[in-house]
JSON list of N, CA and C in Angstrom, two decimals:
[
{"chain": "A", "resi": 118, "resn": "MET", "atom": "N", "xyz": [-39.01, -18.08, 14.09]},
{"chain": "A", "resi": 118, "resn": "MET", "atom": "CA", "xyz": [-38.14, -16.91, 14.17]},
{"chain": "A", "resi": 118, "resn": "MET", "atom": "C", "xyz": [-38.96, -15.69, 14.58]},
{"chain": "A", "resi": 119, "resn": "SER", "atom": "N", "xyz": [-38.33, -14.83, 15.27]},
{"chain": "A", "resi": 119, "resn": "SER", "atom": "CA", "xyz": [-39.01, -13.62, 15.70]},
{"chain": "A", "resi": 119, "resn": "SER", "atom": "C", "xyz": [-39.05, -12.61, 14.55]},
{"chain": "A", "resi": 120, "resn": "ASP", "atom": "N", "xyz": [-39.90, -11.62, 14.70]},
{"chain": "A", "resi": 120, "resn": "ASP", "atom": "CA", "xyz": [-40.01, -10.57, 13.68]},
{"chain": "A", "resi": 120, "resn": "ASP", "atom": "C", "xyz": [-38.68, -9.83, 13.52]},
{"chain": "A", "resi": 121, "resn": "GLU", "atom": "N", "xyz": [-38.02, -9.60, 14.63]},
{"chain": "A", "resi": 121, "resn": "GLU", "atom": "CA", "xyz": [-36.73, -8.90, 14.58]},
{"chain": "A", "resi": 121, "resn": "GLU", "atom": "C", "xyz": [-35.70, -9.70, 13.79]},
{"chain": "A", "resi": 122, "resn": "GLN", "atom": "N", "xyz": [-35.68, -11.00, 13.98]},
{"chain": "A", "resi": 122, "resn": "GLN", "atom": "CA", "xyz": [-34.74, -11.85, 13.24]},
{"chain": "A", "resi": 122, "resn": "GLN", "atom": "C", "xyz": [-35.06, -11.84, 11.75]},
{"chain": "A", "resi": 123, "resn": "GLN", "atom": "N", "xyz": [-36.33, -11.88, 11.42]},
{"chain": "A", "resi": 123, "resn": "GLN", "atom": "CA", "xyz": [-36.73, -11.86, 10.01]},
{"chain": "A", "resi": 123, "resn": "GLN", "atom": "C", "xyz": [-36.35, -10.52, 9.37]},
{"chain": "A", "resi": 124, "resn": "ARG", "atom": "N", "xyz": [-36.55, -9.43, 10.09]},
{"chain": "A", "resi": 124, "resn": "ARG", "atom": "CA", "xyz": [-36.16, -8.12, 9.56]},
{"chain": "A", "resi": 124, "resn": "ARG", "atom": "C", "xyz": [-34.65, -8.05, 9.35]},
{"chain": "A", "resi": 125, "resn": "GLU", "atom": "N", "xyz": [-33.93, -8.62, 10.30]},
{"chain": "A", "resi": 125, "resn": "GLU", "atom": "CA", "xyz": [-32.47, -8.63, 10.18]},
{"chain": "A", "resi": 125, "resn": "GLU", "atom": "C", "xyz": [-32.02, -9.46, 8.97]},
{"chain": "A", "resi": 126, "resn": "ILE", "atom": "N", "xyz": [-32.69, -10.57, 8.74]},
{"chain": "A", "resi": 126, "resn": "ILE", "atom": "CA", "xyz": [-32.38, -11.40, 7.56]},
{"chain": "A", "resi": 126, "resn": "ILE", "atom": "C", "xyz": [-32.67, -10.62, 6.29]},
{"chain": "A", "resi": 127, "resn": "GLU", "atom": "N", "xyz": [-33.79, -9.92, 6.25]},
{"chain": "A", "resi": 127, "resn": "GLU", "atom": "CA", "xyz": [-34.13, -9.11, 5.07]},
{"chain": "A", "resi": 127, "resn": "GLU", "atom": "C", "xyz": [-33.10, -8.01, 4.84]},
{"chain": "A", "resi": 128, "resn": "ARG", "atom": "N", "xyz": [-32.68, -7.35, 5.92]},
{"chain": "A", "resi": 128, "resn": "ARG", "atom": "CA", "xyz": [-31.65, -6.31, 5.79]},
{"chain": "A", "resi": 128, "resn": "ARG", "atom": "C", "xyz": [-30.35, -6.91, 5.26]},
{"chain": "A", "resi": 129, "resn": "PHE", "atom": "N", "xyz": [-30.03, -8.09, 5.75]},
{"chain": "A", "resi": 129, "resn": "PHE", "atom": "CA", "xyz": [-28.82, -8.76, 5.28]},
{"chain": "A", "resi": 129, "resn": "PHE", "atom": "C", "xyz": [-28.93, -9.08, 3.79]},
{"chain": "A", "resi": 130, "resn": "LYS", "atom": "N", "xyz": [-30.09, -9.59, 3.37]},
{"chain": "A", "resi": 130, "resn": "LYS", "atom": "CA", "xyz": [-30.29, -9.91, 1.95]},
{"chain": "A", "resi": 130, "resn": "LYS", "atom": "C", "xyz": [-30.18, -8.65, 1.09]},
{"chain": "A", "resi": 131, "resn": "GLN", "atom": "N", "xyz": [-30.76, -7.55, 1.55]},
{"chain": "A", "resi": 131, "resn": "GLN", "atom": "CA", "xyz": [-30.68, -6.30, 0.80]},
{"chain": "A", "resi": 131, "resn": "GLN", "atom": "C", "xyz": [-29.23, -5.83, 0.70]},
{"chain": "A", "resi": 132, "resn": "ARG", "atom": "N", "xyz": [-28.53, -5.92, 1.80]},
{"chain": "A", "resi": 132, "resn": "ARG", "atom": "CA", "xyz": [-27.11, -5.51, 1.81]},
{"chain": "A", "resi": 132, "resn": "ARG", "atom": "C", "xyz": [-26.29, -6.39, 0.87]},
{"chain": "A", "resi": 133, "resn": "LYS", "atom": "N", "xyz": [-26.61, -7.68, 0.87]},
{"chain": "A", "resi": 133, "resn": "LYS", "atom": "CA", "xyz": [-25.93, -8.63, -0.01]},
{"chain": "A", "resi": 133, "resn": "LYS", "atom": "C", "xyz": [-26.15, -8.25, -1.48]},
{"chain": "A", "resi": 134, "resn": "LEU", "atom": "N", "xyz": [-27.37, -7.88, -1.83]},
{"chain": "A", "resi": 134, "resn": "LEU", "atom": "CA", "xyz": [-27.67, -7.46, -3.19]},
{"chain": "A", "resi": 134, "resn": "LEU", "atom": "C", "xyz": [-26.92, -6.18, -3.56]},
{"chain": "A", "resi": 135, "resn": "GLU", "atom": "N", "xyz": [-26.85, -5.23, -2.63]},
{"chain": "A", "resi": 135, "resn": "GLU", "atom": "CA", "xyz": [-26.12, -3.99, -2.87]},
{"chain": "A", "resi": 135, "resn": "GLU", "atom": "C", "xyz": [-24.63, -4.26, -3.09]},
{"chain": "A", "resi": 136, "resn": "VAL", "atom": "N", "xyz": [-24.08, -5.14, -2.27]},
{"chain": "A", "resi": 136, "resn": "VAL", "atom": "CA", "xyz": [-22.66, -5.47, -2.40]},
{"chain": "A", "resi": 136, "resn": "VAL", "atom": "C", "xyz": [-22.39, -6.14, -3.74]},
{"chain": "A", "resi": 137, "resn": "ARG", "atom": "N", "xyz": [-23.26, -7.05, -4.15]},
{"chain": "A", "resi": 137, "resn": "ARG", "atom": "CA", "xyz": [-23.10, -7.71, -5.45]},
{"chain": "A", "resi": 137, "resn": "ARG", "atom": "C", "xyz": [-23.16, -6.70, -6.59]},
{"chain": "A", "resi": 138, "resn": "LYS", "atom": "N", "xyz": [-24.10, -5.77, -6.49]},
{"chain": "A", "resi": 138, "resn": "LYS", "atom": "CA", "xyz": [-24.23, -4.74, -7.52]},
{"chain": "A", "resi": 138, "resn": "LYS", "atom": "C", "xyz": [-22.96, -3.89, -7.58]},
{"chain": "A", "resi": 139, "resn": "ASN", "atom": "N", "xyz": [-22.46, -3.50, -6.43]},
{"chain": "A", "resi": 139, "resn": "ASN", "atom": "CA", "xyz": [-21.22, -2.71, -6.39]},
{"chain": "A", "resi": 139, "resn": "ASN", "atom": "C", "xyz": [-20.05, -3.50, -6.95]},
{"chain": "A", "resi": 140, "resn": "LEU", "atom": "N", "xyz": [-19.98, -4.77, -6.63]},
{"chain": "A", "resi": 140, "resn": "LEU", "atom": "CA", "xyz": [-18.91, -5.62, -7.13]},
{"chain": "A", "resi": 140, "resn": "LEU", "atom": "C", "xyz": [-18.96, -5.73, -8.65]},
{"chain": "A", "resi": 141, "resn": "ARG", "atom": "N", "xyz": [-20.16, -5.89, -9.20]},
{"chain": "A", "resi": 141, "resn": "ARG", "atom": "CA", "xyz": [-20.31, -5.94, -10.67]},
{"chain": "A", "resi": 141, "resn": "ARG", "atom": "C", "xyz": [-19.82, -4.64, -11.30]},
{"chain": "A", "resi": 142, "resn": "GLU", "atom": "N", "xyz": [-20.16, -3.52, -10.68]},
{"chain": "A", "resi": 142, "resn": "GLU", "atom": "CA", "xyz": [-19.73, -2.23, -11.21]},
{"chain": "A", "resi": 142, "resn": "GLU", "atom": "C", "xyz": [-18.21, -2.09, -11.15]},
{"chain": "A", "resi": 143, "resn": "VAL", "atom": "N", "xyz": [-17.62, -2.51, -10.04]},
{"chain": "A", "resi": 143, "resn": "VAL", "atom": "CA", "xyz": [-16.16, -2.44, -9.91]},
{"chain": "A", "resi": 143, "resn": "VAL", "atom": "C", "xyz": [-15.50, -3.32, -10.96]},
{"chain": "A", "resi": 144, "resn": "LYS", "atom": "N", "xyz": [-16.02, -4.52, -11.15]},
{"chain": "A", "resi": 144, "resn": "LYS", "atom": "CA", "xyz": [-15.46, -5.43, -12.17]},
{"chain": "A", "resi": 144, "resn": "LYS", "atom": "C", "xyz": [-15.60, -4.83, -13.56]},
{"chain": "A", "resi": 145, "resn": "ARG", "atom": "N", "xyz": [-16.74, -4.22, -13.85]},
{"chain": "A", "resi": 145, "resn": "ARG", "atom": "CA", "xyz": [-16.97, -3.60, -15.15]},
{"chain": "A", "resi": 145, "resn": "ARG", "atom": "C", "xyz": [-15.96, -2.47, -15.38]},
{"chain": "A", "resi": 146, "resn": "ASN", "atom": "N", "xyz": [-15.77, -1.63, -14.37]},
{"chain": "A", "resi": 146, "resn": "ASN", "atom": "CA", "xyz": [-14.81, -0.53, -14.50]},
{"chain": "A", "resi": 146, "resn": "ASN", "atom": "C", "xyz": [-13.39, -1.05, -14.64]},
{"chain": "A", "resi": 147, "resn": "LEU", "atom": "N", "xyz": [-13.06, -2.09, -13.92]},
{"chain": "A", "resi": 147, "resn": "LEU", "atom": "CA", "xyz": [-11.73, -2.69, -14.03]},
{"chain": "A", "resi": 147, "resn": "LEU", "atom": "C", "xyz": [-11.51, -3.24, -15.43]},
{"chain": "A", "resi": 148, "resn": "ASN", "atom": "N", "xyz": [-12.51, -3.89, -15.99]},
{"chain": "A", "resi": 148, "resn": "ASN", "atom": "CA", "xyz": [-12.39, -4.41, -17.35]},
{"chain": "A", "resi": 148, "resn": "ASN", "atom": "C", "xyz": [-12.21, -3.28, -18.36]},
{"chain": "A", "resi": 149, "resn": "LYS", "atom": "N", "xyz": [-12.90, -2.15, -18.15]},
{"chain": "A", "resi": 149, "resn": "LYS", "atom": "CA", "xyz": [-12.73, -1.00, -19.03]},
{"chain": "A", "resi": 149, "resn": "LYS", "atom": "C", "xyz": [-11.30, -0.49, -18.96]},
{"chain": "A", "resi": 150, "resn": "ASP", "atom": "N", "xyz": [-10.75, -0.40, -17.75]},
{"chain": "A", "resi": 150, "resn": "ASP", "atom": "CA", "xyz": [-9.38, 0.06, -17.58]},
{"chain": "A", "resi": 150, "resn": "ASP", "atom": "C", "xyz": [-8.39, -0.89, -18.24]},
{"chain": "A", "resi": 151, "resn": "ILE", "atom": "N", "xyz": [-8.61, -2.18, -18.07]},
{"chain": "A", "resi": 151, "resn": "ILE", "atom": "CA", "xyz": [-7.73, -3.17, -18.69]},
{"chain": "A", "resi": 151, "resn": "ILE", "atom": "C", "xyz": [-7.80, -3.07, -20.20]},
{"chain": "A", "resi": 152, "resn": "GLU", "atom": "N", "xyz": [-8.99, -2.89, -20.74]},
{"chain": "A", "resi": 152, "resn": "GLU", "atom": "CA", "xyz": [-9.16, -2.76, -22.19]},
{"chain": "A", "resi": 152, "resn": "GLU", "atom": "C", "xyz": [-8.46, -1.51, -22.70]},
{"chain": "A", "resi": 153, "resn": "ALA", "atom": "N", "xyz": [-8.59, -0.41, -21.97]},
{"chain": "A", "resi": 153, "resn": "ALA", "atom": "CA", "xyz": [-7.92, 0.84, -22.38]},
{"chain": "A", "resi": 153, "resn": "ALA", "atom": "C", "xyz": [-6.41, 0.67, -22.37]},
{"chain": "A", "resi": 154, "resn": "LEU", "atom": "N", "xyz": [-5.89, 0.01, -21.36]},
{"chain": "A", "resi": 154, "resn": "LEU", "atom": "CA", "xyz": [-4.45, -0.24, -21.29]},
{"chain": "A", "resi": 154, "resn": "LEU", "atom": "C", "xyz": [-4.01, -1.12, -22.45]},
{"chain": "A", "resi": 155, "resn": "GLY", "atom": "N", "xyz": [-4.79, -2.13, -22.76]},
{"chain": "A", "resi": 155, "resn": "GLY", "atom": "CA", "xyz": [-4.49, -3.01, -23.90]},
{"chain": "A", "resi": 155, "resn": "GLY", "atom": "C", "xyz": [-4.45, -2.23, -25.20]},
{"chain": "A", "resi": 156, "resn": "ASN", "atom": "N", "xyz": [-5.39, -1.30, -25.36]},
{"chain": "A", "resi": 156, "resn": "ASN", "atom": "CA", "xyz": [-5.41, -0.48, -26.58]},
{"chain": "A", "resi": 156, "resn": "ASN", "atom": "C", "xyz": [-4.18, 0.41, -26.67]},
{"chain": "A", "resi": 157, "resn": "ARG", "atom": "N", "xyz": [-3.75, 0.96, -25.54]},
{"chain": "A", "resi": 157, "resn": "ARG", "atom": "CA", "xyz": [-2.53, 1.79, -25.55]},
{"chain": "A", "resi": 157, "resn": "ARG", "atom": "C", "xyz": [-1.32, 0.96, -25.94]},
{"chain": "A", "resi": 158, "resn": "ILE", "atom": "N", "xyz": [-1.22, -0.22, -25.38]},
{"chain": "A", "resi": 158, "resn": "ILE", "atom": "CA", "xyz": [-0.08, -1.09, -25.70]},
{"chain": "A", "resi": 158, "resn": "ILE", "atom": "C", "xyz": [-0.10, -1.47, -27.17]},
{"chain": "A", "resi": 159, "resn": "LYS", "atom": "N", "xyz": [-1.28, -1.77, -27.70]},
{"chain": "A", "resi": 159, "resn": "LYS", "atom": "CA", "xyz": [-1.40, -2.09, -29.13]},
{"chain": "A", "resi": 159, "resn": "LYS", "atom": "C", "xyz": [-0.95, -0.90, -29.98]},
{"chain": "A", "resi": 160, "resn": "PHE", "atom": "N", "xyz": [-1.38, 0.30, -29.60]},
{"chain": "A", "resi": 160, "resn": "PHE", "atom": "CA", "xyz": [-0.97, 1.50, -30.35]},
{"chain": "A", "resi": 160, "resn": "PHE", "atom": "C", "xyz": [0.54, 1.64, -30.34]},
{"chain": "A", "resi": 161, "resn": "ILE", "atom": "N", "xyz": [1.14, 1.46, -29.17]},
{"chain": "A", "resi": 161, "resn": "ILE", "atom": "CA", "xyz": [2.60, 1.59, -29.07]},
{"chain": "A", "resi": 161, "resn": "ILE", "atom": "C", "xyz": [3.28, 0.56, -29.96]},
{"chain": "A", "resi": 162, "resn": "ASN", "atom": "N", "xyz": [2.82, -0.67, -29.91]},
{"chain": "A", "resi": 162, "resn": "ASN", "atom": "CA", "xyz": [3.45, -1.73, -30.69]},
{"chain": "A", "resi": 162, "resn": "ASN", "atom": "C", "xyz": [3.21, -1.56, -32.19]},
{"chain": "A", "resi": 163, "resn": "ILE", "atom": "N", "xyz": [2.03, -1.15, -32.57]},
{"chain": "A", "resi": 163, "resn": "ILE", "atom": "CA", "xyz": [1.69, -1.09, -33.99]},
{"chain": "A", "resi": 163, "resn": "ILE", "atom": "C", "xyz": [2.16, 0.20, -34.64]},
{"chain": "A", "resi": 164, "resn": "ALA", "atom": "N", "xyz": [2.06, 1.32, -33.97]},
{"chain": "A", "resi": 164, "resn": "ALA", "atom": "CA", "xyz": [2.35, 2.60, -34.60]},
{"chain": "A", "resi": 164, "resn": "ALA", "atom": "C", "xyz": [3.61, 3.28, -34.08]},
{"chain": "A", "resi": 165, "resn": "LEU", "atom": "N", "xyz": [3.72, 3.41, -32.80]},
{"chain": "A", "resi": 165, "resn": "LEU", "atom": "CA", "xyz": [4.78, 4.23, -32.23]},
{"chain": "A", "resi": 165, "resn": "LEU", "atom": "C", "xyz": [6.17, 3.62, -32.42]},
{"chain": "A", "resi": 166, "resn": "VAL", "atom": "N", "xyz": [6.31, 2.32, -32.21]},
{"chain": "A", "resi": 166, "resn": "VAL", "atom": "CA", "xyz": [7.63, 1.69, -32.35]},
{"chain": "A", "resi": 166, "resn": "VAL", "atom": "C", "xyz": [8.14, 1.81, -33.79]},
{"chain": "A", "resi": 167, "resn": "PRO", "atom": "N", "xyz": [7.36, 1.49, -34.81]},
{"chain": "A", "resi": 167, "resn": "PRO", "atom": "CA", "xyz": [7.86, 1.67, -36.17]},
{"chain": "A", "resi": 167, "resn": "PRO", "atom": "C", "xyz": [8.21, 3.13, -36.50]},
{"chain": "A", "resi": 168, "resn": "ILE", "atom": "N", "xyz": [7.42, 4.06, -35.98]},
{"chain": "A", "resi": 168, "resn": "ILE", "atom": "CA", "xyz": [7.73, 5.48, -36.21]},
{"chain": "A", "resi": 168, "resn": "ILE", "atom": "C", "xyz": [9.07, 5.84, -35.58]},
{"chain": "A", "resi": 169, "resn": "LEU", "atom": "N", "xyz": [9.29, 5.40, -34.35]},
{"chain": "A", "resi": 169, "resn": "LEU", "atom": "CA", "xyz": [10.56, 5.69, -33.68]},
{"chain": "A", "resi": 169, "resn": "LEU", "atom": "C", "xyz": [11.73, 5.04, -34.40]},
{"chain": "A", "resi": 170, "resn": "ILE", "atom": "N", "xyz": [11.56, 3.82, -34.86]},
{"chain": "A", "resi": 170, "resn": "ILE", "atom": "CA", "xyz": [12.63, 3.15, -35.60]},
{"chain": "A", "resi": 170, "resn": "ILE", "atom": "C", "xyz": [12.92, 3.91, -36.89]},
{"chain": "A", "resi": 171, "resn": "SER", "atom": "N", "xyz": [11.89, 4.34, -37.59]},
{"chain": "A", "resi": 171, "resn": "SER", "atom": "CA", "xyz": [12.09, 5.11, -38.83]},
{"chain": "A", "resi": 171, "resn": "SER", "atom": "C", "xyz": [12.84, 6.40, -38.54]},
{"chain": "A", "resi": 172, "resn": "LEU", "atom": "N", "xyz": [12.47, 7.10, -37.49]},
{"chain": "A", "resi": 172, "resn": "LEU", "atom": "CA", "xyz": [13.17, 8.34, -37.13]},
{"chain": "A", "resi": 172, "resn": "LEU", "atom": "C", "xyz": [14.63, 8.07, -36.80]},
{"chain": "A", "resi": 173, "resn": "MET", "atom": "N", "xyz": [14.90, 6.99, -36.10]},
{"chain": "A", "resi": 173, "resn": "MET", "atom": "CA", "xyz": [16.28, 6.65, -35.79]},
{"chain": "A", "resi": 173, "resn": "MET", "atom": "C", "xyz": [17.08, 6.37, -37.06]},
{"chain": "A", "resi": 174, "resn": "VAL", "atom": "N", "xyz": [16.49, 5.65, -38.00]},
{"chain": "A", "resi": 174, "resn": "VAL", "atom": "CA", "xyz": [17.17, 5.36, -39.27]},
{"chain": "A", "resi": 174, "resn": "VAL", "atom": "C", "xyz": [17.45, 6.65, -40.02]},
{"chain": "A", "resi": 175, "resn": "ILE", "atom": "N", "xyz": [16.49, 7.55, -40.06]},
{"chain": "A", "resi": 175, "resn": "ILE", "atom": "CA", "xyz": [16.68, 8.84, -40.75]},
{"chain": "A", "resi": 175, "resn": "ILE", "atom": "C", "xyz": [17.79, 9.63, -40.09]},
{"chain": "A", "resi": 176, "resn": "LEU", "atom": "N", "xyz": [17.78, 9.70, -38.77]},
{"chain": "A", "resi": 176, "resn": "LEU", "atom": "CA", "xyz": [18.83, 10.45, -38.06]},
{"chain": "A", "resi": 176, "resn": "LEU", "atom": "C", "xyz": [20.21, 9.83, -38.27]},
{"chain": "A", "resi": 177, "resn": "ILE", "atom": "N", "xyz": [20.30, 8.52, -38.21]},
{"chain": "A", "resi": 177, "resn": "ILE", "atom": "CA", "xyz": [21.59, 7.86, -38.44]},
{"chain": "A", "resi": 177, "resn": "ILE", "atom": "C", "xyz": [22.07, 8.11, -39.86]},
{"chain": "A", "resi": 178, "resn": "SER", "atom": "N", "xyz": [21.17, 8.02, -40.83]},
{"chain": "A", "resi": 178, "resn": "SER", "atom": "CA", "xyz": [21.55, 8.28, -42.23]},
{"chain": "A", "resi": 178, "resn": "SER", "atom": "C", "xyz": [22.03, 9.71, -42.40]},
{"chain": "A", "resi": 179, "resn": "ALA", "atom": "N", "xyz": [21.33, 10.66, -41.81]},
{"chain": "A", "resi": 179, "resn": "ALA", "atom": "CA", "xyz": [21.73, 12.06, -41.92]},
{"chain": "A", "resi": 179, "resn": "ALA", "atom": "C", "xyz": [23.08, 12.27, -41.26]},
{"chain": "A", "resi": 180, "resn": "PHE", "atom": "N", "xyz": [23.31, 11.67, -40.12]},
{"chain": "A", "resi": 180, "resn": "PHE", "atom": "CA", "xyz": [24.59, 11.80, -39.43]},
{"chain": "A", "resi": 180, "resn": "PHE", "atom": "C", "xyz": [25.72, 11.22, -40.27]},
{"chain": "A", "resi": 181, "resn": "ARG", "atom": "N", "xyz": [25.50, 10.06, -40.86]},
{"chain": "A", "resi": 181, "resn": "ARG", "atom": "CA", "xyz": [26.54, 9.43, -41.69]},
{"chain": "A", "resi": 181, "resn": "ARG", "atom": "C", "xyz": [26.83, 10.27, -42.93]},
{"chain": "A", "resi": 182, "resn": "SER", "atom": "N", "xyz": [25.80, 10.81, -43.55]},
{"chain": "A", "resi": 182, "resn": "SER", "atom": "CA", "xyz": [26.03, 11.59, -44.77]},
{"chain": "A", "resi": 182, "resn": "SER", "atom": "C", "xyz": [26.78, 12.88, -44.44]},
{"chain": "A", "resi": 183, "resn": "ARG", "atom": "N", "xyz": [26.44, 13.51, -43.33]},
{"chain": "A", "resi": 183, "resn": "ARG", "atom": "CA", "xyz": [27.18, 14.72, -42.93]},
{"chain": "A", "resi": 183, "resn": "ARG", "atom": "C", "xyz": [28.63, 14.39, -42.58]},
{"chain": "A", "resi": 184, "resn": "ARG", "atom": "N", "xyz": [28.84, 13.25, -41.96]},
{"chain": "A", "resi": 184, "resn": "ARG", "atom": "CA", "xyz": [30.19, 12.84, -41.61]},
{"chain": "A", "resi": 184, "resn": "ARG", "atom": "C", "xyz": [31.01, 12.60, -42.88]},
{"chain": "A", "resi": 185, "resn": "LYS", "atom": "N", "xyz": [30.39, 11.99, -43.89]},
{"chain": "A", "resi": 185, "resn": "LYS", "atom": "CA", "xyz": [31.09, 11.76, -45.17]},
{"chain": "A", "resi": 185, "resn": "LYS", "atom": "C", "xyz": [31.40, 13.09, -45.85]},
{"chain": "A", "resi": 186, "resn": "GLU", "atom": "N", "xyz": [30.43, 14.01, -45.84]},
{"chain": "A", "resi": 186, "resn": "GLU", "atom": "CA", "xyz": [30.66, 15.33, -46.44]},
{"chain": "A", "resi": 186, "resn": "GLU", "atom": "C", "xyz": [31.79, 16.06, -45.73]},
{"chain": "A", "resi": 187, "resn": "TYR", "atom": "N", "xyz": [31.83, 15.98, -44.44]},
{"chain": "A", "resi": 187, "resn": "TYR", "atom": "CA", "xyz": [32.88, 16.64, -43.66]},
{"chain": "A", "resi": 187, "resn": "TYR", "atom": "C", "xyz": [34.23, 16.02, -43.97]},
{"chain": "A", "resi": 188, "resn": "ALA", "atom": "N", "xyz": [34.27, 14.69, -44.12]},
{"chain": "A", "resi": 188, "resn": "ALA", "atom": "CA", "xyz": [35.52, 14.01, -44.45]},
{"chain": "A", "resi": 188, "resn": "ALA", "atom": "C", "xyz": [35.99, 14.41, -45.84]},
{"chain": "A", "resi": 189, "resn": "ASN", "atom": "N", "xyz": [35.07, 14.58, -46.80]},
{"chain": "A", "resi": 189, "resn": "ASN", "atom": "CA", "xyz": [35.43, 14.98, -48.16]},
{"chain": "A", "resi": 189, "resn": "ASN", "atom": "C", "xyz": [35.92, 16.42, -48.20]},
{"chain": "A", "resi": 190, "resn": "VAL", "atom": "N", "xyz": [35.37, 17.28, -47.38]},
{"chain": "A", "resi": 190, "resn": "VAL", "atom": "CA", "xyz": [35.79, 18.69, -47.34]},
{"chain": "A", "resi": 190, "resn": "VAL", "atom": "C", "xyz": [37.21, 18.78, -46.80]},
{"chain": "A", "resi": 191, "resn": "LYS", "atom": "N", "xyz": [37.57, 17.97, -45.84]},
{"chain": "A", "resi": 191, "resn": "LYS", "atom": "CA", "xyz": [38.90, 18.01, -45.24]},
{"chain": "A", "resi": 191, "resn": "LYS", "atom": "C", "xyz": [39.98, 17.54, -46.21]},
{"chain": "A", "resi": 192, "resn": "LYS", "atom": "N", "xyz": [39.64, 16.68, -47.16]},
{"chain": "A", "resi": 192, "resn": "LYS", "atom": "CA", "xyz": [40.64, 16.14, -48.08]},
{"chain": "A", "resi": 192, "resn": "LYS", "atom": "C", "xyz": [41.06, 17.11, -49.10]}
]
């Protein structure tokens, strides 16, 4: 092989290493994003949904009690 071909092979190998390094970084960042999304979904399922259900129950109870009071006042 000529010197030029060997240099070209070396450049290719260096570029290949750079691309692999960049790919690892992209995969690492993607995994971080996926993990963050998973944590948000867990928070919603574990904390937010029960809080919203509790608030709905409180509001429905308050509405029913006011409706009963209003019905008693009319009688």
